[in-house]
CSV table of C-alpha atoms and ligand atoms in Angstrom, one decimal:
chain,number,residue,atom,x,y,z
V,95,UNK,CA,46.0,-18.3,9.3
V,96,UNK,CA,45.6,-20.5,12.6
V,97,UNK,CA,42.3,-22.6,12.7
V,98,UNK,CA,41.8,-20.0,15.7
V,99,UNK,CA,42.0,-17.0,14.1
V,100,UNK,CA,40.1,-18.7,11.3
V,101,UNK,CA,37.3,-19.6,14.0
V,102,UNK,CA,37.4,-16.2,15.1
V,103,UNK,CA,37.1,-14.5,11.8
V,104,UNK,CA,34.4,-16.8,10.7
V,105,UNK,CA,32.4,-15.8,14.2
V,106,UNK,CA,33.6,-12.1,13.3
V,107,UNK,CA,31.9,-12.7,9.9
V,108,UNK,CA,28.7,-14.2,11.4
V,109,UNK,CA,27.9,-11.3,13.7
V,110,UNK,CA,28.4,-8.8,10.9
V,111,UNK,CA,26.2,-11.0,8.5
V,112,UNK,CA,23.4,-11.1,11.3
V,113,UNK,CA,23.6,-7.5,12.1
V,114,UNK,CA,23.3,-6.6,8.2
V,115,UNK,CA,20.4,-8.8,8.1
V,116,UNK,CA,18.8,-7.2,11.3
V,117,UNK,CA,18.9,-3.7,9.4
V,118,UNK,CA,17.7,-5.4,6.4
V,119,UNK,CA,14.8,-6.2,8.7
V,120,UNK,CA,13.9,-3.2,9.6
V,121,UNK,CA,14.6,-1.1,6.5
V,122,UNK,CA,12.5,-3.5,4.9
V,123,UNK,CA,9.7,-2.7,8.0
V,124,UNK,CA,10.0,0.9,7.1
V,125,UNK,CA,9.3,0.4,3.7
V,126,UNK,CA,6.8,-1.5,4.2
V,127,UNK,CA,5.1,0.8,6.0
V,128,UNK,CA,6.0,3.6,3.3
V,129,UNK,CA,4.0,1.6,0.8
V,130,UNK,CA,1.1,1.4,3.2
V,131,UNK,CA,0.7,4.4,4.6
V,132,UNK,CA,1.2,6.7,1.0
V,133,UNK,CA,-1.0,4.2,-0.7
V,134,UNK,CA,-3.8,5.3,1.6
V,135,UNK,CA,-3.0,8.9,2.1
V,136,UNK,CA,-2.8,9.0,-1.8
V,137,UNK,CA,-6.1,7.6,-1.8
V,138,UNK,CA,-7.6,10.6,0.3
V,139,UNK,CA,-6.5,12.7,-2.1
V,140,UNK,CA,-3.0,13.6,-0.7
V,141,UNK,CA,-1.6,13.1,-4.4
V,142,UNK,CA,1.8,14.8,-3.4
V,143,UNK,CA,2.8,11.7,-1.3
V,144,UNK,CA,3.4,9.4,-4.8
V,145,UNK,CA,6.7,11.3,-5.8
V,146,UNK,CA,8.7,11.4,-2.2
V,147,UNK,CA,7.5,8.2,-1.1
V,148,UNK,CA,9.1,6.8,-4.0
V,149,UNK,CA,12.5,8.5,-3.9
V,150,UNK,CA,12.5,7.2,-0.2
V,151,UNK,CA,11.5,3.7,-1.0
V,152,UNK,CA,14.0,3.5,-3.7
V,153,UNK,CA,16.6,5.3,-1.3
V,154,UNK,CA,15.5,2.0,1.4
V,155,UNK,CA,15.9,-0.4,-1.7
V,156,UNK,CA,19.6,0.8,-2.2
V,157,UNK,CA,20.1,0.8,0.9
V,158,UNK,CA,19.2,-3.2,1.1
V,159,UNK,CA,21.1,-3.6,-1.9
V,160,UNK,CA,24.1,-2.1,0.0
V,161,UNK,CA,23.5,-4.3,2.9
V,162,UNK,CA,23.1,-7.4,1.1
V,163,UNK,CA,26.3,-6.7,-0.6
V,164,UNK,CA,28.4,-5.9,2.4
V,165,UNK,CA,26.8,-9.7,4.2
V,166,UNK,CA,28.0,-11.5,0.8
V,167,UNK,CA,31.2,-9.4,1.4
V,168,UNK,CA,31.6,-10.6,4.9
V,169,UNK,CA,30.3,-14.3,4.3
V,170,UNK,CA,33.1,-14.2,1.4
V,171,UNK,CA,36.1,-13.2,3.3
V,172,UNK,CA,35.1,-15.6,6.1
V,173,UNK,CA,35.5,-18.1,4.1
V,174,UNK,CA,38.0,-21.6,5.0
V,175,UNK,CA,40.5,-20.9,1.8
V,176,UNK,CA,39.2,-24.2,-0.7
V,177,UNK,CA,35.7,-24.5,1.2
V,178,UNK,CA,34.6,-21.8,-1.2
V,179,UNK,CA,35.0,-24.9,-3.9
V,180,UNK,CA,34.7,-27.5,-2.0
V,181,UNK,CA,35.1,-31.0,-3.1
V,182,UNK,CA,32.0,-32.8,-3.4
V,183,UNK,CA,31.3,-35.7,-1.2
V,184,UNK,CA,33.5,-38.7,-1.7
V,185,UNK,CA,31.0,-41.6,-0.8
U,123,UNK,CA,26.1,-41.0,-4.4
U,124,UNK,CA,28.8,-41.5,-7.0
U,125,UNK,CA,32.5,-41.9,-6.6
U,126,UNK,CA,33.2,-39.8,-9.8
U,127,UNK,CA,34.7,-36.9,-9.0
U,128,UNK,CA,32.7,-33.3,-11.4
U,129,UNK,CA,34.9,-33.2,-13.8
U,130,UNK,CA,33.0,-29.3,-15.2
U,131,UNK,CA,34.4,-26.4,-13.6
U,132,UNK,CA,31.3,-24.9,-14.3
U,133,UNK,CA,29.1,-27.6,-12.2
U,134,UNK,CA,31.6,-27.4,-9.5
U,135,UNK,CA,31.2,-23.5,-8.6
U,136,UNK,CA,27.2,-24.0,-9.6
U,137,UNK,CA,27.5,-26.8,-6.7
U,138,UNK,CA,30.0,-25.2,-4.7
U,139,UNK,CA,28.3,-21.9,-4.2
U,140,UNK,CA,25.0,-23.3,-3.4
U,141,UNK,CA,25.8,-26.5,-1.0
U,142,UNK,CA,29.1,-26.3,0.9
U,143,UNK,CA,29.8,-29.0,2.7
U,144,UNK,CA,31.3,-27.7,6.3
U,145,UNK,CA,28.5,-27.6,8.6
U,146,UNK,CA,29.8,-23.8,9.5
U,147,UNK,CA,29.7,-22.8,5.9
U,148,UNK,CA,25.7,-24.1,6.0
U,149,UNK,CA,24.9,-21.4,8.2
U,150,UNK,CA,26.7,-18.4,5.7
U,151,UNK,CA,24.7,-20.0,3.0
U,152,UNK,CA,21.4,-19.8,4.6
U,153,UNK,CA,22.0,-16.0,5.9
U,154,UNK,CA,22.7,-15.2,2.4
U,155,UNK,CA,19.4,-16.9,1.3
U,156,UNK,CA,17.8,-14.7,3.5
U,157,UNK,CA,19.8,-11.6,2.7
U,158,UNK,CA,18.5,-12.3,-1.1
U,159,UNK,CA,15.1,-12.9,0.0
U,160,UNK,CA,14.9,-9.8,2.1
U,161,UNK,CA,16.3,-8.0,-0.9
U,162,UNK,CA,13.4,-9.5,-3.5
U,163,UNK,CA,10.9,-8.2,-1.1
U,164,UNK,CA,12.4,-5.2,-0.7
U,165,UNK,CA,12.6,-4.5,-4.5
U,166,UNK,CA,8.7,-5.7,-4.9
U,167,UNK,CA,7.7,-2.7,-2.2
U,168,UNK,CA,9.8,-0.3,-4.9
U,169,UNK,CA,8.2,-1.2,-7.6
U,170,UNK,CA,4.9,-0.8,-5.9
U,171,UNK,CA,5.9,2.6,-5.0
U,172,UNK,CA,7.0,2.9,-8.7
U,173,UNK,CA,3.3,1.9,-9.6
U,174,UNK,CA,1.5,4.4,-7.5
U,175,UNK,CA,4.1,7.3,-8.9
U,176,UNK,CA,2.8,5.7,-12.7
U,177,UNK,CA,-0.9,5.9,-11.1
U,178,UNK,CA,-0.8,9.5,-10.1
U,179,UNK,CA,0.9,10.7,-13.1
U,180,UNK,CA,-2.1,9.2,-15.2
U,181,UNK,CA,-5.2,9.9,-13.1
U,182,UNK,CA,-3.6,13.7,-13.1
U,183,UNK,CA,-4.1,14.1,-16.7
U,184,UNK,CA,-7.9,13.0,-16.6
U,185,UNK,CA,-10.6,15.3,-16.1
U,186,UNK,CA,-14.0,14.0,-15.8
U,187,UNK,CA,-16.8,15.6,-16.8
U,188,UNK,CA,-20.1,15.3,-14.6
U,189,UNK,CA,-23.5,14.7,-15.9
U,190,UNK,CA,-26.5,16.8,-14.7
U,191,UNK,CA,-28.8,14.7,-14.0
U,192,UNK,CA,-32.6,15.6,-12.0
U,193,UNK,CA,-32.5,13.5,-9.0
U,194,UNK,CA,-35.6,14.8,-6.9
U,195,UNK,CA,-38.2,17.4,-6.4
U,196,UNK,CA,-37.9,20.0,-3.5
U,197,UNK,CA,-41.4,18.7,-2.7
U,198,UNK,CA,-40.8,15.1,-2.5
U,199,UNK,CA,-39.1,15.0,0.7
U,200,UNK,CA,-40.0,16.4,4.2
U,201,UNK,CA,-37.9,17.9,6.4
U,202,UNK,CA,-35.3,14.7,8.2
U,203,UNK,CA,-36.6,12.9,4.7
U,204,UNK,CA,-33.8,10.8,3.1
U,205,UNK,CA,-34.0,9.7,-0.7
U,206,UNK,CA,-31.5,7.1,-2.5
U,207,UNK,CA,-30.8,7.7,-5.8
U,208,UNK,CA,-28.3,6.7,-8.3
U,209,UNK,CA,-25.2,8.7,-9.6
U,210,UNK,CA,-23.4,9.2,-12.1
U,211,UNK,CA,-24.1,5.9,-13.2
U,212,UNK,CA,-26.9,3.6,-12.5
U,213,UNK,CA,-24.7,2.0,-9.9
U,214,UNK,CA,-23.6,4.4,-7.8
U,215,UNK,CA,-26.1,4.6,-4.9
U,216,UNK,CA,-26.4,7.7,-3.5
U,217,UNK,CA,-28.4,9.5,-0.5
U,218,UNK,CA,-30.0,12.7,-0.6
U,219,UNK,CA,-31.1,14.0,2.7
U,220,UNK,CA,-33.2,17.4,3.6
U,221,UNK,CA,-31.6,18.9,6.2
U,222,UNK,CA,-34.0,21.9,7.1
U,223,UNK,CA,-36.5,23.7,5.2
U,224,UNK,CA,-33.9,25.4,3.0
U,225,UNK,CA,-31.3,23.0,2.9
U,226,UNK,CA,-30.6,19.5,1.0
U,227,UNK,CA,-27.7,17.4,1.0
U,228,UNK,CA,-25.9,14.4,-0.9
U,229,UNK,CA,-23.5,11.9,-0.5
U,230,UNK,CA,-22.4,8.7,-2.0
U,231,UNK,CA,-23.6,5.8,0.1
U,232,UNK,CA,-20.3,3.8,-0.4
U,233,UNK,CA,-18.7,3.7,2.6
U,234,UNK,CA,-15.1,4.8,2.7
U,235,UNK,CA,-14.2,1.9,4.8
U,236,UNK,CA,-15.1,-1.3,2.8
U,237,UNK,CA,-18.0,0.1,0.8
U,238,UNK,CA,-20.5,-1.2,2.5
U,239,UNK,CA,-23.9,1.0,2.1
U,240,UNK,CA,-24.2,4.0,4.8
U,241,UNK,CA,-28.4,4.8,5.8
U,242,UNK,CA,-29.2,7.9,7.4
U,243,UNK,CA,-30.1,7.7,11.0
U,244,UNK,CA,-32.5,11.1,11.3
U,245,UNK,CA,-32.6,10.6,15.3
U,246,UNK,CA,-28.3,11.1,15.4
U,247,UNK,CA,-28.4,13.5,12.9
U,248,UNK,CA,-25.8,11.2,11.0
U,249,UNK,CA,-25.3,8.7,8.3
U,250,UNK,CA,-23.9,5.5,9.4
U,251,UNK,CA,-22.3,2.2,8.5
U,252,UNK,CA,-23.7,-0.7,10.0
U,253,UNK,CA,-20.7,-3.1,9.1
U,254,UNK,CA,-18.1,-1.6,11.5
U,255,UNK,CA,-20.2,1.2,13.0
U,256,UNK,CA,-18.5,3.9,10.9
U,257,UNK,CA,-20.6,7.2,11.4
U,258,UNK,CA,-20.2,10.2,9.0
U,259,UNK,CA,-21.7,14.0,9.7
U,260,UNK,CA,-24.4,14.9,7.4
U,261,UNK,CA,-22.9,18.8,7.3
U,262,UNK,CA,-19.8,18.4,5.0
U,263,UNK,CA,-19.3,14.1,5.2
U,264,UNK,CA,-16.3,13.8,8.0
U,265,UNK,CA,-16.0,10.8,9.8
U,266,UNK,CA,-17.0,11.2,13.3
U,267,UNK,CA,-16.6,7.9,14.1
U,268,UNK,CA,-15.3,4.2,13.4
U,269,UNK,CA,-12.9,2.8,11.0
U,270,UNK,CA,-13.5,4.8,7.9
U,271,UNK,CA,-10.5,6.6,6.5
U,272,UNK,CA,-11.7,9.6,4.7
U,273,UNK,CA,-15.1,11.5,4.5
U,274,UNK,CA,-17.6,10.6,2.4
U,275,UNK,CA,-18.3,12.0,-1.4
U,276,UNK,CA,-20.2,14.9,-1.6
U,277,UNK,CA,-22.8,15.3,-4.6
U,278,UNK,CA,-22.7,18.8,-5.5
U,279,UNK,CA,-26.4,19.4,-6.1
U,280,UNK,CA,-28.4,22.7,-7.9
U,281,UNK,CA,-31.7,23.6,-7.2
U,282,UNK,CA,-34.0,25.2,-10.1
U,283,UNK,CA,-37.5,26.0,-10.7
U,284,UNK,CA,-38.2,23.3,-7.9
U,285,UNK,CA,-36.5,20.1,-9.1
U,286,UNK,CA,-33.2,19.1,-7.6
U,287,UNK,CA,-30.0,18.1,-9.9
U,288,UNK,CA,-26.7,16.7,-9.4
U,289,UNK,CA,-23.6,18.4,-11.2
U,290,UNK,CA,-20.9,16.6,-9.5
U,291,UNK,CA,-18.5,14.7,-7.0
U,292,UNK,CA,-16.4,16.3,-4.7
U,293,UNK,CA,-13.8,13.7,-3.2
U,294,UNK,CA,-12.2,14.9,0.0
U,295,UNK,CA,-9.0,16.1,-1.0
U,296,UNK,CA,-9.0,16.6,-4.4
U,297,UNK,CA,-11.6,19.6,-4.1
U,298,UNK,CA,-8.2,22.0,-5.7
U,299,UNK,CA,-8.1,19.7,-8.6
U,300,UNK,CA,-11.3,20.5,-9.8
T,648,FES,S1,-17.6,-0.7,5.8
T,648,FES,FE1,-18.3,1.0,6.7
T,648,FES,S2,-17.4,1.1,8.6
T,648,FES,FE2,-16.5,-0.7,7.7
């Protein structure tokens, strides 16, 4: 590859590892917010919340989990070929 | 720094994958620092949903059993009268209020907010907080104002031959499960 398309796969690879992390973000916010809100409802006696919320936090989780994977995906294949194992410093 | 060169493979991936040296590969190492830490907190909000699911499973199977316990006589307390007493146990204030002639009521005095102790105000015809100005109806215990989440507890109260018991707590919401 040509240290320009190299450049602009590495740029390519930056964008999609931001974006990831941006809906990590906010599936992360939601969840949050799952937590909160079921926790309290639960406490006023809505006991039916417990079950769902769950399957949707642990829906959000995998969902991270799937996120997180496709950024270490994209941060791999951006990679300079040897800078993966780059040589240590030399002074 | 030394001039000897990691001679472990092992080391050299350990040290690799966690430092690279390009300034542009910096950047990919710190966005998947913060993918991973995302992720951690991600997994801790699970497994706090995981521990109300466990939490609702157990309180399900527990039934409790209220005492009956005399709390007041009819006579002790005039119309608009309010008496604290304490139930079921010898910390749990509550308030018992005559509401007309015929009618008494009671309620735990914990606020639902952040427990502070609700009085009865017998000009509003309500019982209120004075921590965040949380006000509660005296007919079945809704919040009619404030920051309080749910209604008060009601104390399920009996009358016989003139003396005035309580048999129970009814929690707003769980009125089925009893
Ligand atoms: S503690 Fe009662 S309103 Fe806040």
């Amino acid at each position: 590859m040509t240290p320009e398309g190299r450049s602009a796969a590495r740029k390519r690879a930056a964008r999609a590892m931001d974006g990831a992390t941006i809906l990590l973000i906010v599936l992360l916010i939601v969840q949050i917010w799952l937590l909160m809100a079921s926790v309290e409802s639960w406490l006023a006696g809505h006991r039916g919340v417990a079950l769902p919320a769950a399957l949707m936090s642990g829906a959000l989780f995998c969902g991270c989990v799937g996120l997180v994977m496709l950024a270490h995906r994209a941060g791999r294949t951006a990679r300079t070929p040897g800078t993966g194992g780059a040589p240590p410093p030399s002074s | 720094m030394s001039d000897k060169p990691v001679s472990c493979p092992r080391e050299k991936r350990l040290w690799s994958e966690e430092f690279s040296v390009a300034a542009g590969e910096q950047s990919f190492v710190e966005r998947r620092q913060l993918g991973k830490f995302l992720l951690l907190t991600s997994a801790a909000m699970f497994a706090g949903q995981i521990w109300l699911l466990a939490k609702d499973a157990f309180t399900k199977r527990v039934h409790t059993i209220w005492p009956r316990k005399a709390v007041a006589l009819e006579s002790e307390l005039a119309v608009g009268a309010a008496k604290v007493f304490a139930y079921p146990g010898p910390q749990d204030n509550c308030l018992l209020i005559r509401v007309d002639e015929e009618r008494y009521v009671a309620y735990s005095q914990k606020c639902t907010h952040l427990s502070c102790a609700v009085v009865y105000s017998a000009g509003n015809r309500r019982l209120e907080c004075p921590c965040h100005e949380g006000y509660f109806s005296i007919e079945d215990g809704h919040v009619i104002q404030g920051p309080p989440p749910r209604p008060l507890p009601r104390i399920e109260l009996e009358r016989s031959g003139g003396q005035l018991y309580a048999k129970g707590i009814t929690v707003f919401g769980q009125e089925e499960a009893r």
